[in-house]
Coordinates of C-alpha atoms in Angstrom, one line a residue:
Chain A
X1 CA 109.0 150.8 90.7
X2 CA 107.7 150.3 94.2
X3 CA 104.2 151.2 93.2
X4 CA 102.8 148.1 94.8
X5 CA 103.6 149.7 98.2
X6 CA 101.3 152.6 97.4
X7 CA 98.2 150.4 97.5
X8 CA 98.3 150.5 101.2
X9 CA 97.7 146.7 101.3
X10 CA 101.0 145.9 102.9
X11 CA 102.2 147.1 106.3
X12 CA 105.9 146.5 105.8
X13 CA 107.0 148.6 108.8
X14 CA 104.4 146.9 111.0
X15 CA 105.7 143.5 110.0
X16 CA 109.3 144.4 110.7
X17 CA 108.2 145.8 114.1
X18 CA 106.9 142.4 115.0
X19 CA 110.3 141.0 113.9
X20 CA 112.0 143.5 116.2
X21 CA 109.7 142.6 119.1
X22 CA 110.3 138.8 118.6
X23 CA 114.0 139.5 118.5
X24 CA 114.1 141.6 121.7
X25 CA 112.0 139.3 123.8
X26 CA 113.7 136.2 122.6
X27 CA 117.2 137.7 123.1
X28 CA 116.4 138.6 126.7
X29 CA 114.9 135.1 127.3
X30 CA 117.8 133.3 125.7
X31 CA 120.3 135.3 127.7
X32 CA 118.6 134.4 131.0
X33 CA 118.0 130.8 130.2
X34 CA 121.4 130.4 128.5
X35 CA 123.2 131.7 131.6
X36 CA 121.3 129.3 133.8
X37 CA 122.2 126.4 131.4
X38 CA 125.8 127.5 131.5
X39 CA 125.8 127.6 135.3
X40 CA 124.3 124.1 135.3
X41 CA 127.0 122.8 132.9
X42 CA 129.8 124.0 135.2
X43 CA 128.1 123.3 138.5
X44 CA 129.5 120.7 140.9
X45 CA 126.2 118.8 141.0
X46 CA 126.4 115.8 138.6
X47 CA 122.6 115.7 137.9
X48 CA 122.5 119.4 136.9
X49 CA 125.6 118.9 134.6
X50 CA 123.9 115.9 133.0
X51 CA 120.6 117.8 132.5
X52 CA 122.5 120.8 131.0
X53 CA 124.5 118.7 128.6
X54 CA 121.5 116.6 127.5
X55 CA 119.4 119.7 127.0
X56 CA 122.0 121.6 125.0
X57 CA 122.9 118.6 122.8
X58 CA 119.3 117.7 122.0
X59 CA 117.9 121.1 121.5
X60 CA 120.9 122.5 119.6
X61 CA 120.7 119.7 117.1
X62 CA 116.9 119.9 116.5
X63 CA 115.9 122.1 113.6
X64 CA 114.3 125.4 114.7
X65 CA 111.4 124.8 112.4
X66 CA 110.7 121.5 114.1
X67 CA 110.8 123.2 117.6
X68 CA 108.5 126.1 116.6
X69 CA 106.0 123.9 114.8
X70 CA 106.0 121.5 117.8
X71 CA 105.3 124.5 120.0
X72 CA 102.3 125.5 117.9
X73 CA 100.9 122.2 116.7
X74 CA 101.9 120.2 119.8
X75 CA 101.5 122.5 122.7
X76 CA 98.8 124.7 121.5
X77 CA 96.7 122.9 118.9
X78 CA 96.8 119.5 120.5
X79 CA 97.3 120.2 124.3
X80 CA 95.6 123.6 124.4
X81 CA 98.5 125.4 126.1
X82 CA 98.1 129.1 125.3
X83 CA 100.7 130.6 127.7
X84 CA 98.1 132.9 129.2
X85 CA 97.4 134.3 125.7
X86 CA 93.6 134.0 126.1
X87 CA 91.8 133.3 122.8
X88 CA 93.7 135.7 120.6
X89 CA 95.8 133.8 118.0
X90 CA 98.1 136.8 117.5
X91 CA 99.2 136.8 121.2
X92 CA 99.3 133.0 121.5
X93 CA 101.4 132.6 118.3
X94 CA 103.8 135.3 119.3
X95 CA 104.4 133.9 122.8
X96 CA 104.8 130.3 121.4
X97 CA 107.3 131.6 118.9
X98 CA 109.2 133.4 121.6
X99 CA 109.2 130.2 123.7
X100 CA 110.6 128.2 120.7
X101 CA 113.2 130.8 119.9
X102 CA 114.4 131.0 123.5
X103 CA 114.6 127.2 123.9
X104 CA 116.7 127.0 120.8
X105 CA 119.0 130.0 121.1
X106 CA 119.7 129.6 124.8
X107 CA 121.8 126.6 123.9
X108 CA 124.1 128.8 121.7
X109 CA 124.2 131.4 124.5
X110 CA 125.1 128.7 126.9
X111 CA 128.0 127.3 124.8
X112 CA 129.3 130.8 124.1
X113 CA 129.3 131.6 127.8
X114 CA 131.0 128.3 128.6
X115 CA 133.8 129.2 126.3
X116 CA 134.0 132.5 128.1
X117 CA 134.2 130.8 131.5
X118 CA 137.1 128.8 130.2
X119 CA 139.1 132.0 129.5
X120 CA 138.9 132.9 133.2
X121 CA 142.1 131.5 134.8
X122 CA 141.4 128.6 137.2
X123 CA 143.3 130.4 139.9
X124 CA 140.6 133.0 140.2
X125 CA 137.9 130.5 141.0
X126 CA 140.3 128.7 143.4
X127 CA 141.2 131.9 145.2
X128 CA 137.5 132.8 145.5
X129 CA 136.8 129.4 146.9
X130 CA 139.6 129.7 149.3
X131 CA 138.0 132.9 150.6
X132 CA 135.0 130.9 151.5
X133 CA 132.6 132.0 148.7
X134 CA 129.9 129.5 147.7
X135 CA 129.7 128.1 144.2
X136 CA 127.0 130.6 143.2
X137 CA 129.0 133.4 144.6
X138 CA 132.1 132.4 142.8
X139 CA 130.2 132.2 139.6
X140 CA 128.2 135.4 139.9
X141 CA 130.8 137.6 141.5
X142 CA 134.1 136.4 140.0
X143 CA 133.8 134.1 137.0
X144 CA 130.7 135.3 135.0
X145 CA 131.5 139.0 135.0
X146 CA 134.8 138.2 133.4
X147 CA 133.4 135.6 131.1
X148 CA 130.6 137.9 129.8
X149 CA 133.2 140.5 128.9
X150 CA 135.1 138.1 126.7
X151 CA 132.1 136.7 124.8
X152 CA 130.4 139.8 123.6
X153 CA 131.4 139.1 120.0
X154 CA 130.2 135.5 120.0
X155 CA 126.9 136.6 121.7
X156 CA 126.5 139.2 119.0
X157 CA 126.7 136.4 116.4
X158 CA 124.0 134.6 118.3
X159 CA 121.8 137.7 118.4
X160 CA 122.2 138.3 114.6
X161 CA 121.4 134.6 113.9
X162 CA 118.4 135.1 116.2
X163 CA 117.2 138.1 114.3
X164 CA 117.2 136.2 111.1
X165 CA 115.8 133.0 112.6
X166 CA 112.6 134.9 113.7
X167 CA 111.4 134.4 110.1
X168 CA 110.8 130.7 111.1
X169 CA 107.9 132.0 113.2
X170 CA 106.0 132.7 109.9
X171 CA 105.4 128.9 109.8
X172 CA 103.0 129.2 112.8
X173 CA 101.3 132.3 111.5
X174 CA 103.1 135.1 113.4
X175 CA 102.7 138.1 111.2
X176 CA 106.3 139.1 111.0
X177 CA 108.4 140.1 108.0
X178 CA 108.7 136.7 106.3
X179 CA 105.0 136.1 106.5
X180 CA 104.3 139.4 104.8
X181 CA 106.9 138.6 102.2
X182 CA 105.1 135.4 101.4
X183 CA 101.8 137.2 101.0
X184 CA 103.5 139.8 98.8
X185 CA 105.1 137.2 96.6
X186 CA 101.7 135.6 96.0
X187 CA 100.1 138.9 95.0
X188 CA 103.0 140.7 93.3
X189 CA 104.6 137.8 91.6
X190 CA 105.9 140.1 88.8
X191 CA 108.0 141.9 91.4
X192 CA 109.5 138.9 93.2
X193 CA 113.1 140.3 93.0
X194 CA 112.0 143.7 94.2
X195 CA 110.1 142.2 97.1
X196 CA 112.9 139.9 98.1
X197 CA 115.5 142.6 97.8
X198 CA 113.3 144.9 100.0
X199 CA 113.0 142.3 102.8
X200 CA 116.7 141.4 102.5
X201 CA 117.6 145.1 102.9
X202 CA 115.3 145.3 105.9
X203 CA 117.2 142.5 107.7
X204 CA 120.5 144.1 106.8
X205 CA 119.2 147.3 108.4
X206 CA 118.4 145.4 111.5
X207 CA 121.5 143.3 111.8
X208 CA 124.4 145.5 110.5
X209 CA 124.1 148.1 113.3
X210 CA 123.8 145.4 115.9
X211 CA 127.0 143.8 114.7
X212 CA 128.9 147.0 114.5
X213 CA 127.7 148.3 117.9
X214 CA 128.5 145.0 119.7
X215 CA 131.8 144.7 117.9
X216 CA 132.8 148.1 119.3
X217 CA 131.5 147.1 122.8
X218 CA 133.4 143.8 122.7
X219 CA 136.6 145.7 122.1
X220 CA 135.9 148.2 124.9
X221 CA 135.0 145.7 127.6
X222 CA 137.4 142.8 126.7
X223 CA 139.6 141.8 129.7
X224 CA 143.2 142.3 128.6
X225 CA 145.2 139.4 129.9
Chain B
X1 CA 147.6 118.2 97.3
X2 CA 146.7 120.7 94.5
X3 CA 145.4 117.8 92.5
X4 CA 143.1 116.8 95.3
X5 CA 141.9 120.3 95.7
X6 CA 141.2 120.6 92.0
X7 CA 139.4 117.3 92.0
X8 CA 137.3 118.4 94.9
X9 CA 136.5 121.7 93.3
X10 CA 135.5 120.0 90.1
X11 CA 133.3 117.5 91.9
X12 CA 131.6 120.4 93.7
X13 CA 131.0 122.3 90.5
X14 CA 129.6 119.1 88.9
X15 CA 127.2 118.5 91.8
X16 CA 126.1 122.2 91.7
X17 CA 125.5 122.2 88.0
X18 CA 123.6 118.9 88.2
X19 CA 121.3 120.3 90.9
X20 CA 120.9 123.5 89.0
X21 CA 119.8 121.8 85.8
X22 CA 117.7 119.2 87.5
X23 CA 114.7 121.5 87.8
X24 CA 114.8 123.1 84.4
X25 CA 116.4 120.4 82.3
X26 CA 113.4 118.6 81.1
X27 CA 111.2 121.6 80.5
X28 CA 112.1 121.8 76.9
X29 CA 111.1 118.2 76.1
X30 CA 110.1 117.5 72.6
X31 CA 106.7 117.5 71.0
X32 CA 105.6 114.2 72.3
X33 CA 105.5 115.3 75.9
X34 CA 103.3 118.0 77.6
X35 CA 104.1 119.7 80.8
X36 CA 101.0 120.6 82.9
X37 CA 101.1 122.4 86.2
X38 CA 98.9 121.1 89.1
X39 CA 98.9 121.3 92.8
X40 CA 100.6 118.3 94.5
X41 CA 99.1 118.8 97.9
X42 CA 95.4 119.3 97.6
X43 CA 93.3 116.2 98.1
X44 CA 90.3 116.1 95.8
X45 CA 91.8 118.5 93.3
X46 CA 95.5 117.8 92.7
X47 CA 97.3 115.4 94.8
X48 CA 100.5 113.4 94.4
X49 CA 99.9 110.2 96.4
X50 CA 102.6 108.4 98.3
X51 CA 103.0 105.8 95.5
X52 CA 103.6 108.6 93.0
X53 CA 100.1 108.6 91.4
X54 CA 98.3 111.8 90.6
X55 CA 94.6 112.1 91.5
X56 CA 92.0 114.8 91.8
X57 CA 89.4 116.8 89.9
X58 CA 92.0 119.2 88.4
X59 CA 94.1 116.2 87.3
X60 CA 91.1 114.7 85.5
X61 CA 90.3 118.0 83.8
X62 CA 93.9 118.4 82.7
X63 CA 94.1 114.8 81.5
X64 CA 90.9 115.3 79.5
X65 CA 92.1 118.5 78.0
X66 CA 95.5 117.0 77.1
X67 CA 93.8 114.1 75.4
X68 CA 91.8 116.6 73.3
X69 CA 95.0 118.3 72.4
X70 CA 96.4 115.1 71.2
X71 CA 98.5 113.9 74.1
X72 CA 98.2 110.5 75.7
X73 CA 98.0 110.2 79.4
X74 CA 101.5 108.7 79.6
X75 CA 102.9 111.8 77.7
X76 CA 101.9 114.1 80.5
X77 CA 104.6 115.4 82.7
X78 CA 103.0 116.8 85.9
X79 CA 104.7 119.8 87.4
X80 CA 104.1 121.2 90.8
X81 CA 102.6 124.7 90.6
X82 CA 102.7 126.4 94.0
X83 CA 100.3 129.3 94.2
X84 CA 102.9 132.0 94.2
X85 CA 104.9 130.6 91.2
X86 CA 102.0 130.0 88.8
X87 CA 102.4 133.2 86.7
X88 CA 106.1 132.8 86.4
X89 CA 105.9 129.1 85.4
X90 CA 103.6 130.0 82.6
X91 CA 105.6 133.1 81.5
X92 CA 108.9 131.1 81.5
X93 CA 107.3 128.3 79.4
X94 CA 107.9 125.6 82.1
X95 CA 104.4 124.4 81.6
X96 CA 101.9 124.5 78.7
X97 CA 99.0 125.2 80.9
X98 CA 98.1 125.2 84.6
X99 CA 95.1 123.5 86.2
X100 CA 95.6 124.3 89.9
X101 CA 92.6 125.9 91.7
X102 CA 93.6 129.0 89.7
X103 CA 91.0 131.7 90.3
X104 CA 90.5 134.0 87.4
X105 CA 91.0 137.6 88.3
X106 CA 92.0 140.9 86.7
X107 CA 95.5 141.1 88.3
X108 CA 96.5 137.7 87.0
X109 CA 95.0 138.4 83.6
X110 CA 97.6 141.1 83.2
X111 CA 100.3 138.4 83.1
X112 CA 98.6 135.2 81.8
X113 CA 95.5 134.3 79.8
X114 CA 92.8 132.0 81.1
X115 CA 90.6 129.4 79.5
X116 CA 87.4 128.3 81.2
X117 CA 86.2 128.7 83.9
X118 CA 85.8 124.9 84.4
X119 CA 84.6 125.1 88.0
X120 CA 82.9 127.6 90.3
X121 CA 84.0 127.4 93.9
X122 CA 83.0 129.6 96.9
X123 CA 85.0 130.4 100.0
X124 CA 83.4 128.5 102.8
X125 CA 84.1 127.1 106.3
X126 CA 85.0 123.6 107.4
X127 CA 83.7 122.8 110.8
X128 CA 83.6 119.7 113.1
X129 CA 80.9 117.3 112.1
X130 CA 79.3 117.5 115.6
X131 CA 79.3 121.3 115.6
X132 CA 75.7 122.4 115.1
X133 CA 76.2 126.1 115.6
X134 CA 74.6 128.0 112.7
X135 CA 77.2 130.3 111.2
X136 CA 76.6 133.5 109.3
X137 CA 79.0 135.8 107.6
X138 CA 78.7 138.2 110.6
X139 CA 80.0 135.5 113.0
X140 CA 83.4 135.6 111.3
X141 CA 83.9 139.3 112.1
X142 CA 84.2 138.8 115.8
X143 CA 87.0 137.5 118.0
X144 CA 84.7 134.8 119.4
X145 CA 85.2 132.6 116.4
X146 CA 88.6 131.1 115.8
X147 CA 89.6 130.8 112.2
X148 CA 92.5 129.0 110.5
X149 CA 93.8 129.5 107.0
X150 CA 97.1 129.4 105.0
X151 CA 99.8 132.1 105.0
X152 CA 99.6 134.2 101.8
X153 CA 96.4 132.5 100.5
X154 CA 93.6 134.4 98.8
X155 CA 91.2 133.2 101.5
X156 CA 93.3 134.6 104.3
X157 CA 93.6 137.9 102.4
X158 CA 89.8 137.9 101.8
X159 CA 89.1 137.5 105.5
X160 CA 91.6 140.2 106.5
X161 CA 90.7 142.8 103.9
X162 CA 87.2 142.1 102.8
X163 CA 84.6 140.5 104.9
X164 CA 86.0 140.1 108.4
X165 CA 88.9 142.4 109.3
X166 CA 88.3 141.8 113.0
X167 CA 88.4 138.0 112.7
X168 CA 90.6 136.0 115.0
X169 CA 92.7 134.3 112.3
X170 CA 95.7 132.0 112.5
X171 CA 97.7 131.2 109.4
X172 CA 99.8 128.0 108.9
X173 CA 101.9 126.9 106.0
X174 CA 99.3 124.3 104.9
X175 CA 95.7 123.3 105.4
X176 CA 96.7 120.0 107.1
X177 CA 98.1 121.9 110.1
X178 CA 94.7 123.6 110.5
X179 CA 93.0 120.2 110.6
X180 CA 95.0 119.3 113.7
X181 CA 93.7 122.3 115.6
X182 CA 90.1 121.9 114.2
X183 CA 90.0 118.3 115.5
X184 CA 91.3 119.3 118.9
X185 CA 89.0 122.3 119.2
X186 CA 91.8 124.8 119.2
X187 CA 90.2 126.4 116.2
X188 CA 86.5 126.5 115.2
X189 CA 86.8 126.6 111.5
X190 CA 89.1 126.2 108.6
X191 CA 88.4 128.6 105.7
X192 CA 89.2 128.5 102.0
X193 CA 87.5 127.4 98.8
X194 CA 84.7 124.9 99.4
X195 CA 86.2 122.6 96.7
X196 CA 89.5 122.4 98.6
X197 CA 87.7 121.9 101.9
X198 CA 85.5 119.1 100.4
X199 CA 88.7 117.4 99.3
X200 CA 90.1 117.3 102.8
X201 CA 86.8 116.3 104.3
X202 CA 86.5 113.4 101.8
X203 CA 90.0 112.1 102.6
X204 CA 89.8 108.6 104.0
X205 CA 91.4 109.5 107.3
X206 CA 89.1 112.4 107.9
X207 CA 85.8 111.0 106.7
X208 CA 82.9 111.8 109.1
X209 CA 85.0 114.2 111.2
X210 CA 84.3 117.5 109.4
X211 CA 81.6 119.1 107.4
X212 CA 81.1 122.2 105.2
X213 CA 79.2 125.1 106.8
X214 CA 77.7 126.1 103.4
X215 CA 78.4 129.8 103.4
X216 CA 78.9 131.4 100.0
X217 CA 81.5 134.0 101.0
X218 CA 82.9 134.6 97.6
X219 CA 82.9 133.4 94.0
X220 CA 86.1 131.7 92.8
X221 CA 85.9 130.7 89.1
X222 CA 88.7 128.4 88.4
X223 CA 90.4 128.8 85.0
X224 CA 93.1 127.1 83.1
X225 CA 96.1 129.4 83.0
X226 CA 98.1 129.6 79.8
X227 CA 100.6 131.9 78.1
X228 CA 99.4 135.4 77.3
X229 CA 98.4 135.8 73.7
X230 CA 98.1 132.1 72.8
X231 CA 94.6 132.4 71.5
X232 CA 94.9 129.2 69.5
X233 CA 95.6 127.1 72.6
X234 CA 92.9 128.9 74.6
X235 CA 90.3 128.1 71.9
X236 CA 91.4 124.4 71.9
X237 CA 91.2 124.2 75.7
X238 CA 87.8 125.9 75.8
X239 CA 86.5 123.4 73.2
X240 CA 87.9 120.5 75.2
X241 CA 86.2 121.8 78.3
X242 CA 82.9 122.2 76.5
X243 CA 83.2 118.7 75.2
X244 CA 84.0 117.3 78.6
X245 CA 80.8 118.9 80.1
X246 CA 78.7 117.7 77.2
X247 CA 80.0 114.2 77.3
X248 CA 79.2 113.9 81.0
X249 CA 82.9 113.3 81.9
X250 CA 82.9 116.5 83.9
X251 CA 80.0 115.4 86.1
X252 CA 81.6 112.0 86.6
X253 CA 84.9 113.5 87.7
X254 CA 83.2 116.0 90.1
X255 CA 81.0 113.3 91.6
X256 CA 84.0 111.0 92.1
X257 CA 86.2 113.5 93.9
X258 CA 83.7 115.7 95.7
X259 CA 80.9 113.2 96.4
X260 CA 82.2 111.6 99.6
X261 CA 82.1 115.0 101.4
X262 CA 78.4 115.7 100.7
X263 CA 79.5 118.8 98.9
X264 CA 76.9 120.3 96.6
X265 CA 79.1 121.7 93.9
X266 CA 77.8 124.1 91.3
X267 CA 77.0 122.8 87.9
X268 CA 79.7 123.4 85.2
X269 CA 80.0 127.1 84.7
X270 CA 79.5 128.9 81.4
X271 CA 82.8 129.5 79.6
X272 CA 83.5 133.2 79.7
X273 CA 87.2 133.5 78.9
X274 CA 86.9 133.5 75.1
X275 CA 88.9 135.6 72.7

């Protein structure tokens, strides 16, 4: 049934490995950039708040395909920005895809975190301020540690969405799972259902354990109030 | 409240069923119409223009063949035949035949029959018009040269598996994306069949910007795909193709669509896919 896999033409595991790498790098990037955005959105500086709000609303409402294609066709093909990728298309494409994925998913991380910040009683921040802590200290020592613990489950959703959204990188030629699937459908068109089912199963294998693990973690670390 | 809910559900179901039938509904049109599969996005070969016209070499060949089969031009229903879906469209009976840069090969012959070939293309490179570097096949197989092609295409697969496994290749969803990079020198060459490249080079907005490198990297005999076992139709199409070449209509169509790119196309190939 799966005899088309025996030909050795298709490196399915290799393609999924690229998907995993895309996910991991983008997840780390989104978490960092999303936290900074959330800090901006709750900061006392009006300019930063305005930037955070504008960024989140614009990027969140732009389709990911548009962002990724703009990164490749606009930044790279037209402006020649390679993100220190040298001349190797594989590296350049991968880094641009990570850039696009981070830019997009950071907005969802930011909004999840902001909802977490809202669960922390105002009195905590007021007390911290009264002790003479600066805004950054209040945020990093008192508010964010509690906020993160309450938003593990929403962040898990963002991570799962991110895993699946890496398939958009196929549009700019990153050799991940969806790109291989496209090639396989062209050459094994009599086995379309098998090929699709195989890739669908691959993504279930990637996302299901993530969801279960983080669901368990979110129960463990949640702050009981 | 329940009435509103039921009404909403009914409306949803109606919309869903409408969209579901929209693509397959007219495939079983009567005898007076003929469904033909072509590409909608390949200038010079099969292109649906912005005002809804269909132009290109494949379109001319299909129109000629349909005329020989007894169908007027206005009886033709053009169907978009994306590369990956061609075999299924023929097998499901969505189209009578497909004229869409359809390279004849053994794997495809297991599922469909071919008539023709009606054109012989070669994989080639499209480079900037002011690029005077002489390219050879060996140049491809080094990371120095930056190549662009389309995800899942035969050309990309050829480069990867056959003649240049070490090539520095980027794949986009369509050839137009590659042209952006080619124009801005982010890539050095776009690779696919020379007929397709000539079509892009001959487009009004690209005229004079690009040229063909003239490497014969592979042979791509284009055939007309039809349902497996329909020997009657295959013979009719082959006869029509022969007549088209003899009458000079083939030459005329080729000159019209490939001429502006200075593309030296091969003469009409010998028909090999007979019964």
